[in-house]
mmCIF file of C-alpha atoms in Angstrom:
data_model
loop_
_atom_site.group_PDB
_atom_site.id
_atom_site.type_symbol
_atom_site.label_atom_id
_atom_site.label_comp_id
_atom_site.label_asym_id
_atom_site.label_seq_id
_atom_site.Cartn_x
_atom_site.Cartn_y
_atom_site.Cartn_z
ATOM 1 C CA UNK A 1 19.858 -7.393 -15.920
ATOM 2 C CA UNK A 2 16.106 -8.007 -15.301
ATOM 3 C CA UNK A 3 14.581 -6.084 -12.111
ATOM 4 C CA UNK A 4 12.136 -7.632 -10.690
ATOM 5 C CA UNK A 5 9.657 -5.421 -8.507
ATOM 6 C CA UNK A 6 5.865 -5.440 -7.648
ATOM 7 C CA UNK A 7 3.682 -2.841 -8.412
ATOM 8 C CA UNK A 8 0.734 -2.451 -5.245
ATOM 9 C CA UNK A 9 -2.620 -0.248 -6.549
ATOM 10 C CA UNK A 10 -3.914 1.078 -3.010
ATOM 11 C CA UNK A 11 -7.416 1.120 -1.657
ATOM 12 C CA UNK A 12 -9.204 -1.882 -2.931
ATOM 13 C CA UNK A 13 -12.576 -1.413 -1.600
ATOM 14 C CA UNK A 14 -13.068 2.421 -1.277
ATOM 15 C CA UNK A 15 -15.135 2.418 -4.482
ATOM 16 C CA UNK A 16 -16.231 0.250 -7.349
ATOM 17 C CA UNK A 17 -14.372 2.132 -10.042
ATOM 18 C CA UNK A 18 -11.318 1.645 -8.201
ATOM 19 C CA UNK A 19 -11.730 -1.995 -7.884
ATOM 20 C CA UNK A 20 -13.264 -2.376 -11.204
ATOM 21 C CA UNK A 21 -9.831 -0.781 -11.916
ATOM 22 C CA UNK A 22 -7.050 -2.603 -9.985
ATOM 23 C CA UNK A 23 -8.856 -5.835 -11.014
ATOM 24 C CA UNK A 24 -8.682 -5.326 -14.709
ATOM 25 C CA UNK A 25 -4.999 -4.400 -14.628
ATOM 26 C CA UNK A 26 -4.586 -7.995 -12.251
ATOM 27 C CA UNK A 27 -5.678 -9.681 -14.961
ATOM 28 C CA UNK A 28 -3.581 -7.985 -17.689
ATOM 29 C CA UNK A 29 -0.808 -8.888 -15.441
ATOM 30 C CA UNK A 30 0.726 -5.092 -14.843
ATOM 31 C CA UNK A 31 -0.488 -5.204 -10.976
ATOM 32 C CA UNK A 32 0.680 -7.615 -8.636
ATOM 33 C CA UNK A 33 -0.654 -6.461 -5.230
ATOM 34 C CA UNK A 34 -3.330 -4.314 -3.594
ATOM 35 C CA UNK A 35 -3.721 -3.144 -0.746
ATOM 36 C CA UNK A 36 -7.537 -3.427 1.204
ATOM 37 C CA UNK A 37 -9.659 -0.797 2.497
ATOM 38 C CA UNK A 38 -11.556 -3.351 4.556
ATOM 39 C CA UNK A 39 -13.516 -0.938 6.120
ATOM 40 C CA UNK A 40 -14.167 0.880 2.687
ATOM 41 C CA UNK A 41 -18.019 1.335 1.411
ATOM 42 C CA UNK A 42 -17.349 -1.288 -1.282
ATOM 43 C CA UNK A 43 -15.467 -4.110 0.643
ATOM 44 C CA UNK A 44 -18.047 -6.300 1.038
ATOM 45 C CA UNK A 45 -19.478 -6.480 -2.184
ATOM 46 C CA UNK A 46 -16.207 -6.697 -4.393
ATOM 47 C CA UNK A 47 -14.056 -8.530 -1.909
ATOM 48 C CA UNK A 48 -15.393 -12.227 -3.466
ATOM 49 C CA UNK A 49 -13.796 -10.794 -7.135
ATOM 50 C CA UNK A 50 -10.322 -10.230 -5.751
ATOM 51 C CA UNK A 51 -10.163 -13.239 -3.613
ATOM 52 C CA UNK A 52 -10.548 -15.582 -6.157
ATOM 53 C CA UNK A 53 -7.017 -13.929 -8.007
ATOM 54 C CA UNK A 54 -5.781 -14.406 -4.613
ATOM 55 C CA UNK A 55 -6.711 -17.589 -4.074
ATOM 56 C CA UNK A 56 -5.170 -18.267 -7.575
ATOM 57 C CA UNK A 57 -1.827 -16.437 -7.027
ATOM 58 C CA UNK A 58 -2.101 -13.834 -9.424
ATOM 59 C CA UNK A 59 -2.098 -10.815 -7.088
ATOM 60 C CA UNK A 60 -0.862 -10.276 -3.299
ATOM 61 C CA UNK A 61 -3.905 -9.119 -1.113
ATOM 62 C CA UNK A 62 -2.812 -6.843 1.719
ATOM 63 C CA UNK A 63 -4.469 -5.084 4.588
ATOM 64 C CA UNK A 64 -4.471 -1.328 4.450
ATOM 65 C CA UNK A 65 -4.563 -0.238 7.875
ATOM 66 C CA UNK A 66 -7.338 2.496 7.606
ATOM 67 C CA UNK A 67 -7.075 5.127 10.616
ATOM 68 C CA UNK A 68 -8.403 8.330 8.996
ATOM 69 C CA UNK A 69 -10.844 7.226 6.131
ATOM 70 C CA UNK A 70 -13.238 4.783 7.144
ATOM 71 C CA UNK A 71 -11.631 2.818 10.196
ATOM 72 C CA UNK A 72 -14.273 0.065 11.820
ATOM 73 C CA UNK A 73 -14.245 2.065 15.110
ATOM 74 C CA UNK A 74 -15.230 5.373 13.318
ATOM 75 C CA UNK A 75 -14.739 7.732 16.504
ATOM 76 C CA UNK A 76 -11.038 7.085 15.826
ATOM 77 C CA UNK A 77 -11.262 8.800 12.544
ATOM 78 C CA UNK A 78 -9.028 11.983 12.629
ATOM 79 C CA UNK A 79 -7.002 13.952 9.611
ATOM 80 C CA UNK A 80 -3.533 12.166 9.200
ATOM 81 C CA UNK A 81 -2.036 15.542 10.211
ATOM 82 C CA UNK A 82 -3.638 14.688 13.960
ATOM 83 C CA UNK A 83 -2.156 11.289 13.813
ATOM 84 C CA UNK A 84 1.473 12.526 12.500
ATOM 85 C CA UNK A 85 0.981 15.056 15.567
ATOM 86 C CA UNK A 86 -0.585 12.338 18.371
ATOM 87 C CA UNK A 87 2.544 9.694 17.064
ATOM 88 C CA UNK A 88 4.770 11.921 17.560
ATOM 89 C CA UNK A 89 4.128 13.325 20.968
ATOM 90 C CA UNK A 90 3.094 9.678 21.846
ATOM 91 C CA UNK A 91 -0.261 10.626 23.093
ATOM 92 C CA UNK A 92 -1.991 7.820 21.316
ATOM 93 C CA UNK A 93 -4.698 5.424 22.855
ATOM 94 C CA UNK A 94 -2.949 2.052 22.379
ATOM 95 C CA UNK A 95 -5.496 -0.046 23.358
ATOM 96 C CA UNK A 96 -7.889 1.720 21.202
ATOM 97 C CA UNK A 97 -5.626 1.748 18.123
ATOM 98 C CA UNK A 98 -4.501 -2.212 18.647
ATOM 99 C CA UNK A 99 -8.312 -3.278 18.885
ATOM 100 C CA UNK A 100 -8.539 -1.406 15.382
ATOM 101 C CA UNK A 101 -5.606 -3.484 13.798
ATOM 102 C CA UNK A 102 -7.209 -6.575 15.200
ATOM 103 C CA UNK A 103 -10.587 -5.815 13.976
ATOM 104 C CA UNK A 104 -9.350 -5.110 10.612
ATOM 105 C CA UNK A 105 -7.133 -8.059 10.495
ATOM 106 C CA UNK A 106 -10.046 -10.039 11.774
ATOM 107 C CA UNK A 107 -12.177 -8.693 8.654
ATOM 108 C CA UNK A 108 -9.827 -9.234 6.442
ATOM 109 C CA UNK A 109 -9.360 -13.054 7.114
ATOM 110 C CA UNK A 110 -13.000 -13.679 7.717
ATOM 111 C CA UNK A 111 -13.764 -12.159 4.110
ATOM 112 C CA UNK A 112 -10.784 -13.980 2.274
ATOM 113 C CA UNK A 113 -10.299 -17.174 4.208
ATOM 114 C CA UNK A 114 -6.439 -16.661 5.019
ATOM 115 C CA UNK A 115 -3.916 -14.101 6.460
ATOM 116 C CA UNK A 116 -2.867 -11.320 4.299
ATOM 117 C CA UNK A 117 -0.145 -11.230 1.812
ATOM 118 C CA UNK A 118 0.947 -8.087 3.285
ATOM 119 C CA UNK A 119 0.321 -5.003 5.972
ATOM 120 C CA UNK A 120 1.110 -1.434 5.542
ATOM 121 C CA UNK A 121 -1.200 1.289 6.085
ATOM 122 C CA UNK A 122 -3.342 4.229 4.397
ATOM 123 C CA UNK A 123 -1.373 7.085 3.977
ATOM 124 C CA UNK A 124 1.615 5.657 5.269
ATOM 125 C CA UNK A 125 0.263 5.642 9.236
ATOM 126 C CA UNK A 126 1.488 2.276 9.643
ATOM 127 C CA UNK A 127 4.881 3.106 10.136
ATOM 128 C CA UNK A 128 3.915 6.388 12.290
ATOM 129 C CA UNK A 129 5.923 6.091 15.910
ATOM 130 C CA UNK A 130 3.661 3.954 18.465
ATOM 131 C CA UNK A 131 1.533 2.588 15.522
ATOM 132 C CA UNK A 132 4.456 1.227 14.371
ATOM 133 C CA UNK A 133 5.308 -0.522 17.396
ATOM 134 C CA UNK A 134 1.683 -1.875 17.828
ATOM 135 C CA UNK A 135 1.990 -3.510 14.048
ATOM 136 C CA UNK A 136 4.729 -5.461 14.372
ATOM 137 C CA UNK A 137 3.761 -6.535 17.801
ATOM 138 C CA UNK A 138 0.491 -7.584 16.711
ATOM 139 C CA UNK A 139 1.847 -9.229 13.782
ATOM 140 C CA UNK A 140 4.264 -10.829 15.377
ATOM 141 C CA UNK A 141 1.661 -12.098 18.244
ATOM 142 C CA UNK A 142 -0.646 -13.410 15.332
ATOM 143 C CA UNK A 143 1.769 -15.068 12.983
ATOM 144 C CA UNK A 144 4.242 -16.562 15.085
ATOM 145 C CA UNK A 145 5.115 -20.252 13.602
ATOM 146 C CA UNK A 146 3.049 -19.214 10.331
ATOM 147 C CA UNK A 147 2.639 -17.357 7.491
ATOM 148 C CA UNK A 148 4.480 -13.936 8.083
ATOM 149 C CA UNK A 149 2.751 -10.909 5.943
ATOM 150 C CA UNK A 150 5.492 -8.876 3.657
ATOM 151 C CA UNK A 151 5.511 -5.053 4.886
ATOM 152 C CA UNK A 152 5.385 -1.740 2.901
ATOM 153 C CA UNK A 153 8.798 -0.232 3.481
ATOM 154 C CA UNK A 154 8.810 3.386 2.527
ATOM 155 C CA UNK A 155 12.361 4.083 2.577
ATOM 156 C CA UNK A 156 13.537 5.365 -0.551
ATOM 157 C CA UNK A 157 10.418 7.925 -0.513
ATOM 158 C CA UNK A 158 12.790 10.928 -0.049
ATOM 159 C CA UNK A 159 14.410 10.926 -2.991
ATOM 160 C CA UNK A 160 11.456 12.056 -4.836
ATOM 161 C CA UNK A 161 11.556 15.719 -3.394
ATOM 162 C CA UNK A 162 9.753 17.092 -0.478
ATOM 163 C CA UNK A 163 6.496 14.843 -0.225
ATOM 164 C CA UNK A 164 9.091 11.740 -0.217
ATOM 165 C CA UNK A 165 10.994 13.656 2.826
ATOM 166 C CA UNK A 166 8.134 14.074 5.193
ATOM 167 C CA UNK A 167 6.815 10.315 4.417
ATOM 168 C CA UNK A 168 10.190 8.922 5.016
ATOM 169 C CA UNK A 169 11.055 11.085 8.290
ATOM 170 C CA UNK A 170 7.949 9.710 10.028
ATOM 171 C CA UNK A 171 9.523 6.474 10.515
ATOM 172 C CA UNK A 172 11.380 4.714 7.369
ATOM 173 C CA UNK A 173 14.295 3.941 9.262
ATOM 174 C CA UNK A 174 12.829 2.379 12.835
ATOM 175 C CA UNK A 175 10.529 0.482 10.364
ATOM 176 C CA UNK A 176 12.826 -1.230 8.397
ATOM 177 C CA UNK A 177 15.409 -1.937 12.167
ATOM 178 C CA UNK A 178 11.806 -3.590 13.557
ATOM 179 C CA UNK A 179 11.276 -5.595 10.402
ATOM 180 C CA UNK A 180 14.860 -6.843 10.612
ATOM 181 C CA UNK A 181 14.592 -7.747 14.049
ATOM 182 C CA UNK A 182 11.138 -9.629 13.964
ATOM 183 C CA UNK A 183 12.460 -11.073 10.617
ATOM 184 C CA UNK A 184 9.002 -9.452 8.654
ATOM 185 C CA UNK A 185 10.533 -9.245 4.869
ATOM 186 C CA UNK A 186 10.050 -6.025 3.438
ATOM 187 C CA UNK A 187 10.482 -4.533 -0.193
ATOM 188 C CA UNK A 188 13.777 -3.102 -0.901
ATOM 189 C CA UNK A 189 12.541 0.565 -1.625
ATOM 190 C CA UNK A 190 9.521 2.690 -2.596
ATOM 191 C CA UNK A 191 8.565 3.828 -5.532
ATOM 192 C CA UNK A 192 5.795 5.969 -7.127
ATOM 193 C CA UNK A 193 5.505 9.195 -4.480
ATOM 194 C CA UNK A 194 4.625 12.166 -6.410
ATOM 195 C CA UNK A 195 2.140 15.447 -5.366
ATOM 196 C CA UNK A 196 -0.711 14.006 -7.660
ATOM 197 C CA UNK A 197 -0.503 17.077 -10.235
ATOM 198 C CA UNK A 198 0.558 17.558 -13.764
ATOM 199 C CA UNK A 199 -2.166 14.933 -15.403
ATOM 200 C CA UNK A 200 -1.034 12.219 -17.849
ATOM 201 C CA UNK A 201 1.931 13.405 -19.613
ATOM 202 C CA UNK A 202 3.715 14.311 -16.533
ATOM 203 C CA UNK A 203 2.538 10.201 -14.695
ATOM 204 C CA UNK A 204 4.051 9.047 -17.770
ATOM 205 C CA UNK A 205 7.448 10.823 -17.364
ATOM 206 C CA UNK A 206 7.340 9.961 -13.806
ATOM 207 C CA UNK A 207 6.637 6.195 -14.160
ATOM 208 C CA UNK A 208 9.727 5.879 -16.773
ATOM 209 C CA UNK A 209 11.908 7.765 -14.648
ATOM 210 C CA UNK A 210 10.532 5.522 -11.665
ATOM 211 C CA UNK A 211 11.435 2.459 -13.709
ATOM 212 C CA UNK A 212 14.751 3.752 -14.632
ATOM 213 C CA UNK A 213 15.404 3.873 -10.827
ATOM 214 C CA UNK A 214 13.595 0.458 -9.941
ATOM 215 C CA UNK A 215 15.966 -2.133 -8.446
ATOM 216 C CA UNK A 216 15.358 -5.928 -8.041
ATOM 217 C CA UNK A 217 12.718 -6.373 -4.901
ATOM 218 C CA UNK A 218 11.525 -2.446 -5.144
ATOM 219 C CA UNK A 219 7.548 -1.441 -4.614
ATOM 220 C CA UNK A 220 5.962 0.732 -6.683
ATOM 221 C CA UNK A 221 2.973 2.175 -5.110
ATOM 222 C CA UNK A 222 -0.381 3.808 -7.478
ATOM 223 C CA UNK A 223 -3.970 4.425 -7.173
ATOM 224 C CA UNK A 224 -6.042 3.981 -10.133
ATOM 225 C CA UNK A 225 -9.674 4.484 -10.626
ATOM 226 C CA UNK A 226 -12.299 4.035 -14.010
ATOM 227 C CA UNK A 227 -14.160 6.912 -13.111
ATOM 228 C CA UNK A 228 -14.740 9.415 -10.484
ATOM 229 C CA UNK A 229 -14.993 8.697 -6.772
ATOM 230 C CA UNK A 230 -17.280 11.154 -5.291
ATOM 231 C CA UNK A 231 -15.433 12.988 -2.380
ATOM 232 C CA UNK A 232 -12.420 11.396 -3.103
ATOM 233 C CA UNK A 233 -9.492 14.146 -2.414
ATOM 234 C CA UNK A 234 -6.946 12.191 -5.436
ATOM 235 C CA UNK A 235 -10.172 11.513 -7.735
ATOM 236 C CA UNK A 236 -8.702 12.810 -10.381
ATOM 237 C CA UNK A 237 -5.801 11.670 -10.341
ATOM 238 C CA UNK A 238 -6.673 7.943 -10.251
ATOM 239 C CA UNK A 239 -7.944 8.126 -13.179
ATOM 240 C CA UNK A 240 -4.630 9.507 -15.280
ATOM 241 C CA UNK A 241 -3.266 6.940 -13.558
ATOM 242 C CA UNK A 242 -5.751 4.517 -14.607
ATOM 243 C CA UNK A 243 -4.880 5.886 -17.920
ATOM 244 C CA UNK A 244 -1.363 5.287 -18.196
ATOM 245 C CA UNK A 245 -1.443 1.878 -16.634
ATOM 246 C CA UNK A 246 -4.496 0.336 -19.084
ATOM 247 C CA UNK A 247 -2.585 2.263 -22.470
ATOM 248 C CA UNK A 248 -0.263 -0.599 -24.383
ATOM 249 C CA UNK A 249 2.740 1.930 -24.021
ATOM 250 C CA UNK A 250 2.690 0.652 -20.411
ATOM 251 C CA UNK A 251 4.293 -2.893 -20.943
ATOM 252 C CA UNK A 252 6.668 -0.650 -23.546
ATOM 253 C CA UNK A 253 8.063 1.662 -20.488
ATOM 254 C CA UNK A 254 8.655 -1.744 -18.403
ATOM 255 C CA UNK A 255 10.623 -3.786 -21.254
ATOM 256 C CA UNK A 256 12.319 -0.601 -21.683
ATOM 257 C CA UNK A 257 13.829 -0.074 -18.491
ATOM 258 C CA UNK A 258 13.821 -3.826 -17.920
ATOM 259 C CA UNK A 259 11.244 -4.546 -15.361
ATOM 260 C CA UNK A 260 9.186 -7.525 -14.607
ATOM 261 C CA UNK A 261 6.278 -7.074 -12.944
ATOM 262 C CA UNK A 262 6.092 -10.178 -9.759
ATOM 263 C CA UNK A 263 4.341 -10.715 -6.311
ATOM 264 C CA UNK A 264 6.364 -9.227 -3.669
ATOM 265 C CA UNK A 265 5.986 -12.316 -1.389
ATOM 266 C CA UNK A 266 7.708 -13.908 -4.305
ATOM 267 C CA UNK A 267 10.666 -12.182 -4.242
ATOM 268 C CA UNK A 268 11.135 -12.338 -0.588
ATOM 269 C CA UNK A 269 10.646 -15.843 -0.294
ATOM 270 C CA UNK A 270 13.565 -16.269 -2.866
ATOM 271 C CA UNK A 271 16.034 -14.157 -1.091
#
């Protein structure tokens, strides 16, 4: 039986090589979401490219909420260590961190005309405790009536050793109970965590054994890149993954393991 999952390329708008990136494989059909650095250095100038395959329904345009790269408010910016620490002991300004998730949202919409497709957050942050809360509240405030944004679920990241643990323990669970509740559909489980080492052979034997795995509504989550992103801490590693995605053996490893490739929302507004 077919499994039908969407595959989200992070960071759209950090860089031009990563957008040149996520929208060539949009157009080859492998990608079908990607998540926005809307306060990223190349947002304004390459957000007009990706929302006319929005606007045509040929990729799922989310907000990344940014916290530790390049949020609007930049005195927030802190190592996501000092966020996993500050959400955990609850010490966090919510007021301060709200007006950031409005202020993105509020980009987001201004530059593409319409809500996003989807929320989840850079470096997983969105689902931290207290950020979490603030999300779906705000999400709920915004949408109510409307169009409700997919979110990133990262349960599931656990099973792919001790990266996947710490990702999952910071809030998989309560994340998926407040989606339920608020009735915010959510992929079925996350694919594509890995510690960004062993270059192209190893992606490769990681991707099949991802798609092996891959159930009908899983995410699979990348970063790709055409070249190198100066001061980027995964630079390298975008671009094996850029390699393996733009290589024809990709579509090979999906038919193999029986994949399609669709838009998220469109497999939660069938189910």
């Amino acid at each position: 039986m077919t499994a039908r999952i969407a595959i989200c390329i992070d960071d759209y708008g950090l860089h031009p090589a990563v957008d040149e990136a996520i929208l060539a494989l949009v157009g080859r059909g492998r990608v079908s979401a990607t998540s926005c650095l809307v306060g990223g250095p190349a947002w304004t100038q390459d957000a007009p490219r990706l929302k006319q395959a929005f606007d045509a329904g040929r990729v799922d345009a989310g907000l990344h909420l940014d916290l530790t790269e390049d949020p609007l408010d930049a005195t927030l910016r802190k190592p996501v260590g000092a966020w996993m620490r500050d959400s955990l002991l609850r010490t966090l300004d919510r007021k301060r961190v709200r007006a950031e998730l409005v202020a993105q949202l509020d980009r987001f919409e201004a530059t593409m005309g319409r809500a996003p497709a989807h929320v989840d957050g850079h470096q997983h942050i969105h689902q931290f405790p207290v950020v979490r809360d603030i999300v779906i509240e705000e999400l709920e405030r915004r949408y109510a009536g409307g169009h409700r944004p997919w979110l990133r679920s990262i349960r599931g990241a656990a099973r792919w050793r001790f990266k996947g643990m710490v990702i999952e323990t910071m809030g998989a669970l309560a994340w998926v109970t407040s989606g339920r509740r608020t009735r915010l559909p959510q992929n079925r489980s996350l694919l594509g965590v890995y510690d960004f080492r062993g270059g192209a052979d190893r992606y490769r034997r990681l991707l099949a054994d991802w798609m092996a795995h891959a159930r009908d509504g899983d995410l699979l989550m990348a970063h790709v890149a055409t070249g190198i992103v100066p001061g980027d801490e995964i630079a390298q590693p975008r671009v094996v993954e850029w390699e393996v995605f733009s290589q024809d053996g990709f579509d090979e490893v999906l038919r193999g393991a029986g994949v399609t490739v669709v838009r998220m929302s469109e497999i939660v507004a069938a189910s």
